[in-house]
């Protein structure tokens, strides 16, 4: 708080507090309903803890002991006696599946999937027909993701299903039998076929169009009875619906649709952590509810038995249902809630007794009243395309003529949504208005909206961002001379486009693991991803192996326009980034320094596509705080310490 007694702004929250790991996160209940697992700090990193349903954290036991990198994704085994979790090395995304034994919580974890570098696990699921086993999808063959059956106790691994096409996916029923196959056709459409029992024969059921599904058709989920496939499809409309495709006939039945709203498939980016498109019962696989994009996410309840449970859960929070976990009986539930000011509120609910109790808040020391509300906003782009976004205003400040940070989401096939964002809240706490806009190409706003981005990188997609800033200025929220731009991944590319295509528009910029050279970016993606680029990068941007398209890509690349940059720039990069390789940042920084243009450059040697370890996040956001305070005039907690985080270099 400043010394001015009339200043109503909340106190500055120190960066170490803001970007510490949550005290509690990603909870789930064991299949037998007796224990709860969740992530909490242990040995300086996020690790998995387990406690009895009626116990407290003081009685919980850490069952993983990682000291190098925090854990994000874990799974219960079917017998509730073990946990499986994914871990990579310093952010390289070569995920392995590890086993932790709850009866011996101090024992070292066991790697169930030893593989050569460059291979990774992309999913694990129970196999009810063979208790004690899991099905794991991984690319021991670099270009093919095959499915293996692993005996959890012994680690014995057996090939379960070998893929014959790098663009194809064979989908299994709950007993592990192949029932559907999806594959990319040459024209980019997704072909969905049935596999008849006991044969390898496929029957084409339907084709679903391509460019409107840049992240492929999502979800692809076999129904509990194995006789249908749930997919997201636009059919003859503009909005994404949840549709069932019949195995026998190919008939399409709409399972869930909300007029004017898309099925929310953003959870596919981080399954088990972000809310899923479809909630299902753990044991039976029955569909419970579907999630749709709206100003606040909308939950469409589909199971009459779950309707009563959902009604009870809704009374526990003024947020929106996030992740959901139930025991095999479907009586004991753990629910998290999405909220713009109070992250990670988690409740336990017993449907047998009707009892409910608050389990934890992710940041128990954070006062929601000091956090800034996220306001849905809407306006039209210059060509008339409707745009939606969110405006977060600093608490206690007059909403006039503020310094503003335009925060651009990644993907670009993703979308900003209502909920808690650490970086947005941090910027608001420092006195900035924060504007997020779901520019064309963002998922969640209809087929027309996403396909309007074809051929529009560094053009209309950038115009949408400028139109959003102009709206904020015209409405009086933002000072036109104090506008900053910040983003990660595609958002980092957008920040670089902002300071090259419109070099006089922004007073400061932050490029966080962003693309500077579109052609080099595509050439350096992991080889197994290239087969899936038909409907996204190749369709929307171009193929760098085609000379005419490569030339067009270079024309839209910040590295080509680097001589225009005069805006103060901060660049941050993970050295082990497998998606946007380090050269994307190294090259643009080198070009700027050749011209004598000042640029601050942070490289974290133990990070990948984004900084996960708390000390690196603290270093990054301390640099962002100083950068924006210097050039936009927001609040500042003081000078940064001289020493960087371990493994992080400042250049």
Coordinates of N, CA and C in Angstrom, one line a residue, residues 306-471:
X306 N -27.3 -37.8 -12.2 CA -26.2 -36.8 -11.8 C -26.8 -35.4 -11.6
X307 N -28.0 -35.2 -12.1 CA -28.6 -33.9 -12.0 C -28.8 -33.5 -10.6
X308 N -29.2 -34.4 -9.7 CA -29.4 -34.1 -8.3 C -28.0 -33.8 -7.6
X309 N -27.0 -34.6 -8.0 CA -25.7 -34.4 -7.5 C -25.1 -33.0 -7.9
X310 N -25.3 -32.7 -9.2 CA -24.9 -31.4 -9.7 C -25.6 -30.3 -8.9
X311 N -26.8 -30.4 -8.7 CA -27.6 -29.4 -8.0 C -27.0 -29.1 -6.6
X312 N -26.7 -30.2 -5.9 CA -26.1 -30.1 -4.6 C -24.7 -29.4 -4.7
X313 N -23.9 -29.8 -5.7 CA -22.6 -29.3 -5.8 C -22.6 -27.8 -6.1
X314 N -23.6 -27.4 -7.0 CA -23.7 -26.0 -7.3 C -23.9 -25.1 -6.1
X315 N -24.5 -25.6 -5.0 CA -24.8 -24.8 -3.9 C -23.5 -24.6 -3.0
X316 N -22.5 -25.3 -3.4 CA -21.3 -25.2 -2.5 C -20.4 -24.0 -2.9
X317 N -20.5 -23.5 -4.1 CA -19.6 -22.4 -4.6 C -20.4 -21.5 -5.6
X318 N -19.9 -20.2 -5.6 CA -20.5 -19.3 -6.6 C -19.6 -19.4 -7.9
X319 N -18.7 -20.3 -8.0 CA -18.0 -20.6 -9.2 C -18.7 -21.6 -10.1
X320 N -17.9 -22.1 -11.0 CA -18.5 -23.1 -12.0 C -17.7 -24.4 -11.8
X321 N -18.5 -25.5 -11.9 CA -17.8 -26.8 -11.7 C -16.6 -27.0 -12.6
X322 N -15.5 -27.4 -12.1 CA -14.3 -27.6 -12.8 C -14.0 -29.0 -13.1
X323 N -13.1 -29.6 -12.3 CA -12.8 -31.0 -12.4 C -13.7 -31.8 -11.4
X324 N -13.9 -33.1 -11.7 CA -14.8 -33.9 -10.9 C -14.3 -35.3 -10.8
X325 N -14.3 -35.9 -9.6 CA -13.8 -37.2 -9.4 C -14.8 -37.9 -8.5
X326 N -15.2 -39.2 -8.8 CA -16.0 -40.0 -7.9 C -15.4 -41.3 -7.7
X327 N -15.9 -42.0 -6.6 CA -15.4 -43.3 -6.4 C -16.2 -44.3 -7.3
X328 N -15.9 -45.6 -7.2 CA -16.6 -46.5 -8.1 C -18.1 -46.6 -7.8
X329 N -18.5 -46.3 -6.6 CA -19.9 -46.4 -6.3 C -20.7 -45.2 -6.8
X330 N -20.0 -44.2 -7.1 CA -20.7 -42.9 -7.6 C -21.4 -42.2 -6.4
X331 N -21.0 -42.5 -5.2 CA -21.6 -41.8 -4.0 C -20.7 -40.8 -3.4
X332 N -19.4 -41.0 -3.5 CA -18.5 -40.0 -2.9 C -17.8 -39.2 -4.1
X333 N -17.8 -37.9 -3.9 CA -17.3 -37.0 -5.0 C -16.4 -36.0 -4.5
X334 N -15.4 -35.6 -5.3 CA -14.6 -34.5 -5.1 C -14.7 -33.5 -6.3
X335 N -15.1 -32.3 -6.0 CA -15.3 -31.3 -7.1 C -14.5 -30.1 -6.8
X336 N -13.8 -29.6 -7.9 CA -13.2 -28.3 -7.9 C -14.1 -27.3 -8.6
X337 N -13.9 -26.0 -8.3 CA -14.7 -25.0 -8.9 C -13.8 -24.0 -9.6
X338 N -14.2 -23.5 -10.8 CA -13.5 -22.5 -11.5 C -14.1 -21.1 -10.9
X339 N -13.2 -20.2 -10.6 CA -13.6 -18.9 -10.1 C -12.6 -17.9 -10.5
X340 N -13.0 -16.7 -10.7 CA -12.0 -15.7 -11.2 C -11.2 -15.1 -10.1
X341 N -11.6 -15.2 -8.8 CA -10.8 -14.6 -7.8 C -10.4 -15.6 -6.7
X342 N -10.9 -16.8 -6.7 CA -10.6 -17.8 -5.6 C -10.3 -19.1 -6.3
X343 N -9.0 -19.3 -6.6 CA -8.7 -20.5 -7.4 C -8.6 -21.8 -6.6
X344 N -9.0 -22.9 -7.2 CA -8.8 -24.2 -6.6 C -9.6 -24.5 -5.4
X345 N -10.8 -24.0 -5.3 CA -11.7 -24.4 -4.1 C -12.2 -25.8 -4.4
X346 N -12.0 -26.6 -3.4 CA -12.3 -28.1 -3.5 C -13.2 -28.5 -2.4
X347 N -14.2 -29.2 -2.8 CA -15.2 -29.8 -1.9 C -15.3 -31.3 -2.0
X348 N -15.6 -31.9 -0.8 CA -16.0 -33.3 -0.7 C -17.5 -33.4 -0.5
X349 N -18.1 -34.3 -1.3 CA -19.6 -34.4 -1.1 C -19.9 -35.9 -1.1
X350 N -20.7 -36.3 -0.1 CA -21.1 -37.7 0.1 C -22.6 -37.7 -0.3
X351 N -23.0 -38.4 -1.4 CA -24.4 -38.3 -1.8 C -25.2 -39.3 -1.0
X352 N -24.6 -40.2 -0.3 CA -25.4 -41.1 0.5 C -25.9 -40.4 1.8
X353 N -25.1 -39.6 2.4 CA -25.5 -38.9 3.6 C -25.9 -37.4 3.3
X354 N -25.5 -36.9 2.2 CA -25.8 -35.5 1.9 C -24.8 -34.5 2.5
X355 N -23.8 -35.1 3.2 CA -22.8 -34.2 3.8 C -21.8 -33.7 2.8
X356 N -21.4 -32.4 3.0 CA -20.4 -31.8 2.2 C -19.5 -31.0 3.1
X357 N -18.2 -31.0 2.7 CA -17.2 -30.2 3.5 C -16.2 -29.6 2.6
X358 N -15.7 -28.4 2.9 CA -14.6 -27.8 2.2 C -13.3 -28.6 2.5
X359 N -12.7 -29.1 1.4 CA -11.4 -29.8 1.6 C -10.2 -28.8 1.7
X360 N -10.1 -27.9 0.7 CA -9.1 -26.9 0.7 C -9.3 -25.9 -0.3
X361 N -8.5 -24.8 -0.2 CA -8.3 -23.8 -1.2 C -6.9 -23.9 -1.7
X362 N -6.6 -23.7 -3.0 CA -5.3 -23.9 -3.5 C -4.3 -22.9 -2.9
X363 N -4.8 -21.7 -2.6 CA -4.0 -20.6 -2.0 C -4.7 -20.1 -0.8
X364 N -4.7 -20.8 0.4 CA -5.5 -20.4 1.5 C -5.2 -19.1 2.1
X365 N -4.0 -18.6 1.8 CA -3.6 -17.3 2.4 C -4.0 -16.1 1.5
X366 N -4.7 -16.4 0.4 CA -5.0 -15.3 -0.6 C -6.4 -14.9 -0.4
X367 N -6.6 -13.6 -0.2 CA -8.0 -13.0 0.1 C -8.6 -12.8 -1.3
X368 N -9.7 -13.5 -1.6 CA -10.4 -13.2 -2.9 C -10.9 -11.8 -3.0
X369 N -11.1 -11.1 -1.9 CA -11.6 -9.7 -2.0 C -10.5 -8.8 -2.5
X370 N -9.3 -9.2 -2.5 CA -8.2 -8.3 -3.0 C -7.9 -8.7 -4.4
X371 N -8.5 -9.7 -5.0 CA -8.3 -10.1 -6.3 C -9.3 -9.3 -7.2
X372 N -8.9 -9.2 -8.5 CA -9.7 -8.4 -9.4 C -10.7 -9.2 -10.2
X373 N -12.0 -8.8 -10.3 CA -12.9 -9.6 -11.1 C -12.6 -9.5 -12.6
X374 N -13.0 -10.6 -13.2 CA -12.8 -10.7 -14.7 C -14.1 -10.4 -15.4
X375 N -14.1 -9.4 -16.2 CA -15.4 -8.9 -16.8 C -15.4 -9.4 -18.3
X376 N -16.5 -10.1 -18.7 CA -16.6 -10.5 -20.1 C -16.9 -9.2 -20.9
X377 N -16.3 -9.1 -22.0 CA -16.5 -7.9 -22.9 C -16.7 -8.4 -24.3
X378 N -17.3 -7.6 -25.2 CA -17.5 -7.9 -26.6 C -17.5 -6.7 -27.4
X379 N -17.0 -6.8 -28.7 CA -17.0 -5.7 -29.6 C -16.7 -6.3 -31.0
X380 N -16.8 -5.5 -32.0 CA -16.7 -6.0 -33.4 C -15.3 -5.7 -33.9
X381 N -14.7 -6.6 -34.7 CA -13.5 -6.3 -35.4 C -13.8 -5.4 -36.5
X382 N -12.8 -4.8 -37.1 CA -12.9 -3.9 -38.2 C -13.7 -4.4 -39.4
X383 N -13.7 -5.8 -39.6 CA -14.4 -6.4 -40.7 C -15.8 -6.9 -40.3
X384 N -16.2 -6.6 -39.0 CA -17.5 -6.9 -38.5 C -17.5 -8.2 -37.8
X385 N -16.4 -9.0 -37.7 CA -16.4 -10.3 -37.0 C -16.6 -10.0 -35.5
X386 N -17.6 -10.6 -34.8 CA -17.8 -10.4 -33.4 C -16.6 -11.0 -32.6
X387 N -16.1 -10.2 -31.7 CA -15.0 -10.6 -30.8 C -15.4 -10.6 -29.4
X388 N -14.9 -11.6 -28.6 CA -15.2 -11.7 -27.2 C -13.9 -11.8 -26.4
X389 N -14.0 -11.3 -25.2 CA -12.8 -11.3 -24.4 C -13.1 -11.0 -23.0
X390 N -12.1 -10.6 -22.2 CA -12.2 -10.3 -20.8 C -11.3 -9.2 -20.4
X391 N -11.9 -8.3 -19.6 CA -11.2 -7.1 -19.1 C -11.1 -7.2 -17.6
X392 N -9.9 -7.2 -17.1 CA -9.6 -7.2 -15.6 C -9.0 -5.9 -15.2
X393 N -9.7 -5.2 -14.3 CA -9.3 -3.9 -13.8 C -8.7 -4.0 -12.4
X394 N -7.7 -3.2 -12.2 CA -7.1 -3.3 -10.8 C -8.0 -2.8 -9.7
X395 N -8.0 -3.5 -8.7 CA -8.9 -3.2 -7.5 C -8.5 -1.9 -6.9
X396 N -9.5 -1.0 -6.6 CA -9.3 0.2 -5.9 C -8.8 1.4 -6.7
X397 N -8.7 1.1 -8.0 CA -8.2 2.2 -8.9 C -9.4 2.7 -9.8
X398 N -9.4 4.0 -10.1 CA -10.4 4.5 -11.0 C -10.2 3.8 -12.4
X399 N -11.3 3.3 -12.9 CA -11.2 2.6 -14.2 C -11.2 3.6 -15.4
X400 N -10.2 4.5 -15.3 CA -10.0 5.5 -16.4 C -8.6 5.7 -16.7
X401 N -8.2 5.7 -18.0 CA -6.9 6.1 -18.4 C -5.8 5.3 -17.7
X402 N -6.0 4.0 -17.6 CA -5.0 3.1 -16.9 C -4.0 2.6 -17.9
X403 N -2.8 2.3 -17.4 CA -1.8 1.5 -18.2 C -2.5 0.2 -18.4
X404 N -2.3 -0.3 -19.6 CA -3.0 -1.6 -20.0 C -2.0 -2.6 -20.6
X405 N -2.2 -3.8 -20.2 CA -1.4 -4.9 -20.8 C -2.4 -5.8 -21.6
X406 N -2.1 -5.9 -22.9 CA -2.8 -6.8 -23.8 C -2.2 -8.2 -23.6
X407 N -2.9 -9.1 -23.0 CA -2.4 -10.5 -22.8 C -2.9 -11.4 -23.8
X408 N -2.1 -12.0 -24.6 CA -2.5 -12.8 -25.8 C -2.3 -14.3 -25.5
X409 N -3.3 -15.1 -25.7 CA -3.3 -16.5 -25.3 C -2.5 -17.3 -26.4
X410 N -2.0 -18.5 -26.0 CA -1.3 -19.3 -26.9 C -2.1 -20.1 -27.8
X411 N -1.5 -21.0 -28.5 CA -2.3 -21.9 -29.4 C -1.8 -21.8 -30.9
X412 N -2.4 -20.9 -31.7 CA -3.5 -20.0 -31.3 C -4.9 -20.7 -31.1
X413 N -4.9 -22.0 -31.3 CA -6.2 -22.7 -31.2 C -6.5 -23.1 -29.8
X414 N -6.8 -22.1 -29.1 CA -7.1 -22.1 -27.6 C -8.1 -21.0 -27.4
X415 N -8.5 -20.8 -26.2 CA -9.3 -19.5 -25.9 C -9.1 -19.2 -24.4
X416 N -9.2 -17.9 -24.2 CA -9.2 -17.4 -22.8 C -10.6 -17.6 -22.3
X417 N -10.8 -17.9 -21.1 CA -12.1 -18.2 -20.5 C -12.1 -17.6 -19.1
X418 N -13.3 -17.5 -18.5 CA -13.5 -16.9 -17.2 C -12.9 -17.9 -16.2
X419 N -12.1 -17.3 -15.3 CA -11.4 -18.1 -14.3 C -10.2 -17.4 -13.7
X420 N -9.6 -18.1 -12.8 CA -8.4 -17.5 -12.2 C -7.2 -17.6 -13.0
X421 N -6.5 -16.5 -13.2 CA -5.2 -16.5 -14.0 C -4.2 -15.8 -13.1
X422 N -3.1 -16.5 -12.8 CA -2.1 -15.9 -11.9 C -1.4 -14.7 -12.6
X423 N -1.1 -14.8 -13.9 CA -0.4 -13.7 -14.5 C -1.3 -12.5 -14.6
X424 N -2.6 -12.7 -14.9 CA -3.5 -11.6 -15.0 C -3.7 -10.9 -13.7
X425 N -3.9 -11.7 -12.6 CA -4.1 -11.2 -11.3 C -2.8 -10.4 -10.8
X426 N -1.7 -11.0 -11.2 CA -0.4 -10.3 -10.8 C -0.3 -8.9 -11.5
X427 N -0.6 -8.9 -12.8 CA -0.6 -7.6 -13.5 C -1.6 -6.6 -12.9
X428 N -2.8 -7.1 -12.6 CA -3.8 -6.2 -12.0 C -3.4 -5.7 -10.6
X429 N -2.7 -6.6 -9.8 CA -2.2 -6.2 -8.5 C -1.2 -5.1 -8.7
X430 N -0.5 -5.1 -9.8 CA 0.6 -4.1 -10.1 C 0.0 -2.8 -10.7
X431 N -1.3 -2.8 -10.8 CA -2.0 -1.5 -11.3 C -2.4 -1.4 -12.7
X432 N -2.3 -2.6 -13.5 CA -2.6 -2.6 -14.9 C -4.0 -3.1 -15.1
X433 N -4.7 -2.5 -16.1 CA -5.8 -3.1 -16.7 C -5.3 -4.2 -17.6
X434 N -5.9 -5.3 -17.6 CA -5.5 -6.5 -18.5 C -6.6 -6.8 -19.4
X435 N -6.3 -6.9 -20.7 CA -7.3 -7.2 -21.7 C -6.9 -8.5 -22.4
X436 N -7.8 -9.4 -22.4 CA -7.6 -10.7 -23.2 C -8.7 -10.7 -24.2
X437 N -8.3 -11.1 -25.4 CA -9.3 -11.1 -26.5 C -9.2 -12.5 -27.3
X438 N -10.3 -13.1 -27.5 CA -10.3 -14.3 -28.3 C -10.4 -14.0 -29.8
X439 N -9.3 -13.6 -30.3 CA -9.1 -13.2 -31.7 C -9.5 -14.3 -32.7
X440 N -9.7 -14.0 -33.9 CA -10.1 -15.0 -34.9 C -9.1 -16.2 -34.9
X441 N -9.5 -17.4 -35.0 CA -8.7 -18.5 -34.9 C -8.8 -19.2 -33.5
X442 N -9.3 -18.4 -32.5 CA -9.5 -19.0 -31.2 C -10.6 -20.0 -31.3
X443 N -10.5 -21.1 -30.6 CA -11.6 -22.1 -30.5 C -12.6 -21.6 -29.5
X444 N -13.8 -22.1 -29.7 CA -14.9 -21.9 -28.8 C -16.0 -20.9 -29.2
X445 N -15.8 -20.3 -30.4 CA -16.7 -19.3 -30.8 C -17.3 -19.6 -32.2
X446 N -17.3 -20.8 -32.6 CA -18.0 -21.2 -33.8 C -17.0 -21.4 -35.0
X447 N -17.5 -22.2 -36.0 CA -16.7 -22.6 -37.1 C -16.3 -21.3 -37.9
X448 N -17.2 -20.4 -38.1 CA -16.8 -19.2 -38.8 C -15.6 -18.4 -38.2
X449 N -15.7 -18.4 -36.9 CA -14.7 -17.6 -36.1 C -13.3 -18.3 -36.3
X450 N -13.2 -19.6 -36.1 CA -11.9 -20.2 -36.2 C -11.3 -20.2 -37.6
X451 N -12.2 -20.5 -38.6 CA -11.7 -20.5 -40.0 C -11.4 -19.2 -40.5
X452 N -11.9 -18.1 -39.9 CA -11.6 -16.7 -40.3 C -10.1 -16.4 -40.2
X453 N -9.3 -17.3 -39.5 CA -7.9 -17.1 -39.3 C -7.1 -17.7 -40.4
X454 N -7.6 -18.4 -41.4 CA -6.9 -19.1 -42.4 C -6.2 -18.0 -43.2
X455 N -4.9 -18.1 -43.3 CA -4.1 -17.1 -44.1 C -3.9 -15.7 -43.4
X456 N -4.3 -15.6 -42.1 CA -4.4 -14.3 -41.5 C -3.4 -14.1 -40.3
X457 N -2.4 -15.0 -40.2 CA -1.3 -14.7 -39.3 C -0.6 -13.4 -39.6
X458 N -0.4 -12.6 -38.6 CA 0.2 -11.2 -38.8 C -0.6 -10.3 -39.6
X459 N -1.8 -10.7 -39.9 CA -2.8 -9.8 -40.7 C -4.0 -9.6 -39.8
X460 N -5.1 -10.2 -40.2 CA -6.4 -10.0 -39.5 C -6.3 -10.4 -38.1
X461 N -5.6 -11.5 -37.8 CA -5.4 -11.9 -36.4 C -4.8 -10.9 -35.5
X462 N -3.8 -10.2 -36.1 CA -3.2 -9.1 -35.4 C -4.1 -7.9 -35.4
X463 N -4.8 -7.6 -36.5 CA -5.8 -6.5 -36.5 C -6.8 -6.7 -35.3
X464 N -7.2 -7.9 -35.1 CA -8.2 -8.1 -34.0 C -7.6 -7.6 -32.6
X465 N -6.3 -7.9 -32.4 CA -5.7 -7.4 -31.2 C -5.7 -5.9 -31.1
X466 N -5.3 -5.3 -32.2 CA -5.3 -3.8 -32.3 C -6.7 -3.2 -32.1
X467 N -7.7 -3.9 -32.7 CA -9.1 -3.4 -32.6 C -9.5 -3.5 -31.1
X468 N -9.0 -4.5 -30.4 CA -9.4 -4.7 -29.0 C -8.7 -3.5 -28.2
X469 N -7.5 -3.2 -28.5 CA -6.8 -2.1 -27.8 C -7.6 -0.8 -28.1
X470 N -7.9 -0.6 -29.3 CA -8.6 0.7 -29.7 C -10.0 0.8 -29.0
X471 N -10.6 -0.4 -28.8 CA -11.9 -0.4 -28.0 C -11.7 0.0 -26.6

